[in-house]
């Protein structure tokens, strides 16, 4: 039989078939060897084949279908190992607020770079539209416009008044989504307004952290009440994982840089000190915003510490 992994404990996997039947599955020993670099070879969102066991709602996973994409986190205990938290994600929403809390453009850009590297479509939701004065609204418009020009869909929403939440729902329809953003930007409120009763686990994790418990982070998938729409919830959901990048590839994850790269004199141009750099020219011409370039330099300089605390706040 074939199904999708909805939940993982590290040793048991809840697998749901297309008919909606749930099986508790385990993996065979050899899978552990195959997934050498991962602490857990099967992730939430994986499509798997499994052999049901007789007279029980249990089974043995025999095959993992190829993943379209996946997100990773460094394992809690074994820092060199990666933990695949979720796979086959259609889109990720980043909730952005200008106050309570403030989301910096460097955070947005690092997030977008990660999404590009993961090959997951990202949408920016400027939440709490109801709380801004005219000047702040102008800034939201400026930012949204800037990111739209790069090619990202941006929507001004309010999880409290319901402004544009129907648009978010439309984007989610029939897809597997994730929600990210700093703590307090309104992820739970927004998801709850779209699917009443479904509460994200953001708060729970920090509670566990305070108590110093062992916290391997496992994601969980939920069906929403409409059209095969699903959401992947990860504890500490603001974290979108981390990814190792070579210096040369970082610019490729800035779509507006990538588009100009062919006009740089050197095909391995890092867009820093090289002569005849099309990216720096576009910067001077005002076609690329300084804030984007600044974020690029930060990532290039490999401020990994900052990167990890920014994107993955718990570390
Ligand atoms: P999370 O940590 O991202 O899940 O954020 P929450 O959903 O818990 O929201 C944090 C706080 O922001 C709560 O007090 C919410 O009521 C409030 N909040 C969420 N969305 C909005 C919004 O659109 N407008 C306003 N004014 N407050 C909001
Ligand atoms: Zn260049």
XYZ file of C-alpha atoms and ligand atoms in Angstrom:
344
model
C 0.000 0.000 0.000
C 0.993 3.612 -0.417
C 0.443 6.497 1.949
C 1.729 9.797 3.262
C 3.570 10.183 6.548
C 1.549 12.445 8.838
C 3.476 12.069 12.027
C 6.794 10.724 13.190
C 8.122 9.810 16.589
C 11.475 8.704 15.280
C 10.560 5.036 15.516
C 6.885 4.977 14.539
C 5.303 6.734 11.626
C 1.626 7.503 11.191
C 0.908 6.805 7.531
C -2.358 7.787 5.909
C -3.563 6.178 2.699
C -5.462 8.043 0.004
C -8.646 6.494 1.377
C -7.890 8.107 4.703
C -6.939 4.939 6.601
C -4.239 5.378 9.212
C -1.482 2.872 9.842
C 1.247 2.900 12.461
C 4.346 1.945 10.557
C 7.913 1.116 11.375
C 10.941 0.980 9.136
C 13.114 -1.953 8.367
C 16.645 -1.891 9.707
C 18.296 -1.374 6.375
C 16.637 2.001 5.911
C 18.645 3.281 8.803
C 21.819 2.433 6.948
C 20.651 4.001 3.730
C 19.907 7.335 5.363
C 23.417 7.635 6.735
C 23.461 11.372 7.195
C 20.024 11.681 8.648
C 19.030 10.762 12.160
C 15.652 9.708 10.855
C 15.261 8.468 7.297
C 11.527 9.004 6.992
C 10.042 12.474 7.330
C 6.579 13.925 7.631
C 5.278 14.529 4.126
C 7.087 11.548 2.684
C 5.130 9.278 0.389
C 5.929 5.690 1.323
C 5.077 2.137 0.312
C 4.361 -0.192 3.183
C 3.339 -3.767 3.900
C 0.348 -3.873 6.211
C 0.585 -6.477 8.955
C -2.244 -8.928 9.308
C -5.204 -8.049 11.488
C -3.714 -4.801 12.652
C -3.441 -1.188 11.637
C 0.320 -1.495 11.588
C 2.808 -1.922 8.812
C 6.398 -1.962 7.683
C 7.667 0.790 5.406
C 9.443 -0.711 2.414
C 10.129 2.268 0.193
C 10.306 6.038 0.320
C 9.247 7.758 -2.892
C 11.569 10.420 -4.279
C 11.142 13.746 -2.540
C 10.331 16.940 -4.415
C 12.025 18.850 -1.618
C 12.721 18.642 2.087
C 13.802 20.799 4.962
C 16.455 19.906 7.482
C 17.512 20.787 10.936
C 20.748 19.945 12.600
C 20.165 17.159 15.029
C 19.901 18.212 18.657
C 22.353 15.690 20.014
C 24.688 14.901 17.186
C 25.478 18.269 15.769
C 27.039 16.957 12.577
C 23.958 15.018 11.672
C 20.988 16.395 9.880
C 17.446 15.724 10.741
C 14.985 15.852 7.880
C 11.918 17.417 9.395
C 9.517 17.532 6.508
C 9.295 16.694 2.829
C 7.216 17.525 -0.226
C 6.149 20.998 0.822
C 4.289 23.075 -1.763
C 4.577 26.445 -0.179
C 5.774 28.254 2.851
C 4.260 31.449 4.181
C 6.460 33.884 6.022
C 4.510 36.142 8.325
C 6.100 39.557 8.621
C 5.217 42.327 11.065
C 6.808 45.758 11.380
C 6.160 45.941 15.097
C 5.178 43.608 17.918
C 7.501 42.010 16.863
C 9.741 43.722 14.322
C 10.788 41.585 11.364
C 14.009 42.800 9.769
C 14.636 42.603 6.041
C 17.798 40.602 6.743
C 15.617 37.977 8.394
C 13.182 38.003 5.455
C 16.030 37.679 2.971
C 17.714 34.827 4.789
C 14.394 33.071 4.920
C 13.803 33.594 1.198
C 17.300 32.361 0.362
C 16.638 29.224 2.353
C 13.302 28.709 0.600
C 15.021 29.108 -2.787
C 17.724 26.652 -1.790
C 15.087 24.181 -0.657
C 13.104 24.814 -3.821
C 9.938 25.717 -1.964
C 7.674 28.518 -3.118
C 7.572 31.313 -0.546
C 4.801 33.858 0.013
C 5.145 36.895 2.276
C 2.195 37.770 4.477
C 2.388 41.212 6.039
C 0.245 40.529 9.063
C -1.400 42.824 11.594
C -2.419 45.227 8.852
C -4.986 46.559 11.304
C -2.385 47.864 13.766
C -0.415 50.241 11.538
C -0.698 54.001 11.178
C -0.405 55.684 7.787
C 3.347 55.927 7.896
C 3.760 52.270 8.818
C 1.323 51.283 6.112
C 3.501 53.133 3.622
C 6.457 51.104 4.762
C 4.518 47.870 4.388
C 3.599 48.935 0.872
C 7.193 49.782 0.093
C 8.424 46.405 1.294
C 5.662 44.461 -0.403
C 6.372 46.277 -3.629
C 10.076 45.582 -3.342
C 9.567 41.859 -2.829
C 6.951 41.691 -5.563
C 9.509 43.096 -7.972
C 11.853 40.293 -7.023
C 9.020 37.915 -7.830
C 7.497 36.984 -4.486
C 3.800 37.134 -3.882
C 3.021 39.531 -1.024
C -0.290 39.939 0.743
C -1.273 42.375 3.462
C -3.400 40.474 5.951
C -4.931 40.735 9.364
C -5.508 37.518 11.230
C -7.686 39.463 13.657
C -10.020 41.335 11.290
C -9.893 38.641 8.606
C -8.558 41.007 5.953
C -7.324 38.953 2.978
C -7.315 35.694 4.895
C -9.550 34.307 2.131
C -6.661 34.945 -0.283
C -4.330 32.932 1.926
C -6.908 30.149 2.035
C -7.134 30.147 -1.758
C -3.366 29.781 -2.068
C -3.450 26.879 0.376
C -6.226 24.995 -1.387
C -5.149 21.484 -2.383
C -1.585 22.106 -1.244
C 0.777 21.329 1.608
C 1.791 24.539 3.400
C 3.954 25.663 6.258
C 3.834 28.876 8.255
C 6.956 30.613 9.507
C 7.920 33.841 11.158
C 9.079 35.195 14.473
C 7.220 34.281 17.590
C 4.254 36.609 18.025
C 3.723 37.528 14.353
C 0.356 35.771 14.408
C 0.899 32.305 12.918
C -1.442 30.535 15.314
C -4.061 33.245 15.058
C -3.996 33.164 11.263
C -4.130 29.394 10.932
C -6.849 29.236 13.520
C -8.928 31.772 11.612
C -8.591 29.639 8.472
C -9.168 26.341 10.276
C -10.807 26.925 13.650
C -9.591 24.476 16.255
C -6.213 23.816 14.695
C -3.665 25.309 17.029
C -0.039 25.421 16.068
C 2.472 24.223 18.581
C 4.709 27.279 18.678
C 4.282 27.907 22.361
C 4.598 24.309 23.494
C 8.168 23.953 22.403
C 9.491 26.970 24.239
C 7.763 25.601 27.306
C 9.631 22.327 26.871
C 12.848 24.202 26.331
C 12.471 26.059 29.551
C 12.099 22.778 31.346
C 15.239 21.563 29.633
C 13.653 18.433 28.282
C 15.042 16.443 25.429
C 13.548 18.027 22.371
C 13.993 16.331 19.094
C 11.706 18.272 16.864
C 9.189 16.293 14.931
C 6.787 17.791 12.512
C 3.191 16.807 12.075
C 0.844 17.062 9.138
C -2.807 18.039 9.475
C -5.709 17.840 7.076
C -7.694 21.021 6.827
C -11.383 20.787 6.218
C -11.292 21.649 2.526
C -10.090 20.121 -0.731
C -7.160 17.976 0.288
C -5.482 20.942 1.890
C -2.783 20.182 4.400
C -0.511 21.991 6.736
C 2.774 20.909 8.243
C 3.300 22.097 11.757
C 6.718 21.966 13.344
C 7.373 22.787 16.974
C 9.190 26.080 17.062
C 7.593 26.658 13.713
C 9.407 29.929 13.132
C 12.438 27.845 12.357
C 12.663 26.873 8.761
C 15.769 24.797 9.225
C 19.261 25.518 8.080
C 21.122 24.764 4.959
C 24.774 24.676 4.035
C 25.586 26.761 1.011
C 28.733 27.312 -0.991
C 29.680 30.972 -1.402
C 29.251 30.715 -5.161
C 25.656 29.564 -4.967
C 24.287 32.150 -2.518
C 23.785 34.745 -5.259
C 21.779 32.229 -7.245
C 19.165 32.252 -4.484
C 18.593 35.974 -4.952
C 16.434 35.770 -8.102
C 17.217 39.344 -9.161
C 20.969 38.628 -8.862
C 20.679 35.332 -10.645
C 18.861 36.997 -13.545
C 21.805 39.385 -14.048
C 24.636 36.993 -13.411
C 25.056 36.209 -17.110
C 26.104 39.816 -17.710
C 28.858 39.779 -15.091
C 32.312 39.542 -16.662
C 33.262 36.506 -14.577
C 30.963 33.566 -14.540
C 31.928 32.851 -10.938
C 31.387 36.485 -9.927
C 30.564 36.927 -6.240
C 29.322 40.469 -6.955
C 31.701 42.000 -4.433
C 35.020 43.282 -5.760
C 34.936 41.998 -9.299
C 35.040 44.469 -12.197
C 32.113 44.686 -14.604
C 29.639 43.164 -12.234
C 26.050 43.446 -13.459
C 24.674 43.074 -9.944
C 26.678 46.002 -8.582
C 25.739 48.020 -11.650
C 22.054 47.299 -11.011
C 22.592 48.300 -7.396
C 24.066 51.629 -8.468
C 21.241 52.146 -10.919
C 18.734 51.600 -8.172
C 17.345 48.438 -9.721
C 18.409 46.276 -6.812
C 17.578 47.562 -3.327
C 20.451 48.087 -0.894
C 18.728 46.060 1.765
C 18.829 42.984 -0.452
C 22.487 43.480 -1.239
C 23.273 44.027 2.427
C 21.574 40.743 3.314
C 23.524 39.046 0.573
C 26.839 40.312 1.950
C 25.914 39.145 5.426
C 25.160 35.646 4.240
C 28.274 35.643 2.071
C 30.432 36.640 5.005
C 29.104 33.516 6.609
C 27.786 34.937 9.801
C 26.505 31.558 10.562
C 25.960 32.258 14.218
C 23.621 35.108 13.408
C 22.104 33.131 10.648
C 21.205 30.351 12.977
C 19.879 32.515 15.746
C 17.888 34.561 13.256
C 16.279 31.765 11.374
C 16.260 29.171 14.037
C 15.561 31.185 17.131
C 15.874 28.406 19.677
C 19.552 27.775 19.099
P 2.545 33.209 16.826
O 3.548 33.174 17.927
O 3.186 33.593 15.532
O 1.714 31.982 16.706
O 1.576 34.434 17.164
P 0.101 34.414 17.780
O -0.883 33.911 16.795
O 0.137 33.748 19.101
O -0.167 35.963 17.955
C 0.575 36.781 18.840
C -0.265 37.963 19.285
O -0.530 38.798 18.171
C -1.622 37.566 19.861
O -1.904 38.413 20.947
C -2.566 37.823 18.723
O -3.871 38.123 19.154
C -1.936 39.011 18.029
N -2.272 39.058 16.602
C -2.194 38.069 15.705
N -2.589 38.487 14.491
C -2.937 39.779 14.627
C -3.446 40.779 13.726
O -3.671 40.543 12.537
N -3.654 42.010 14.242
C -3.437 42.327 15.548
N -3.692 43.560 15.952
N -2.967 41.398 16.417
C -2.727 40.162 15.969
Zn 28.642 40.065 -10.438
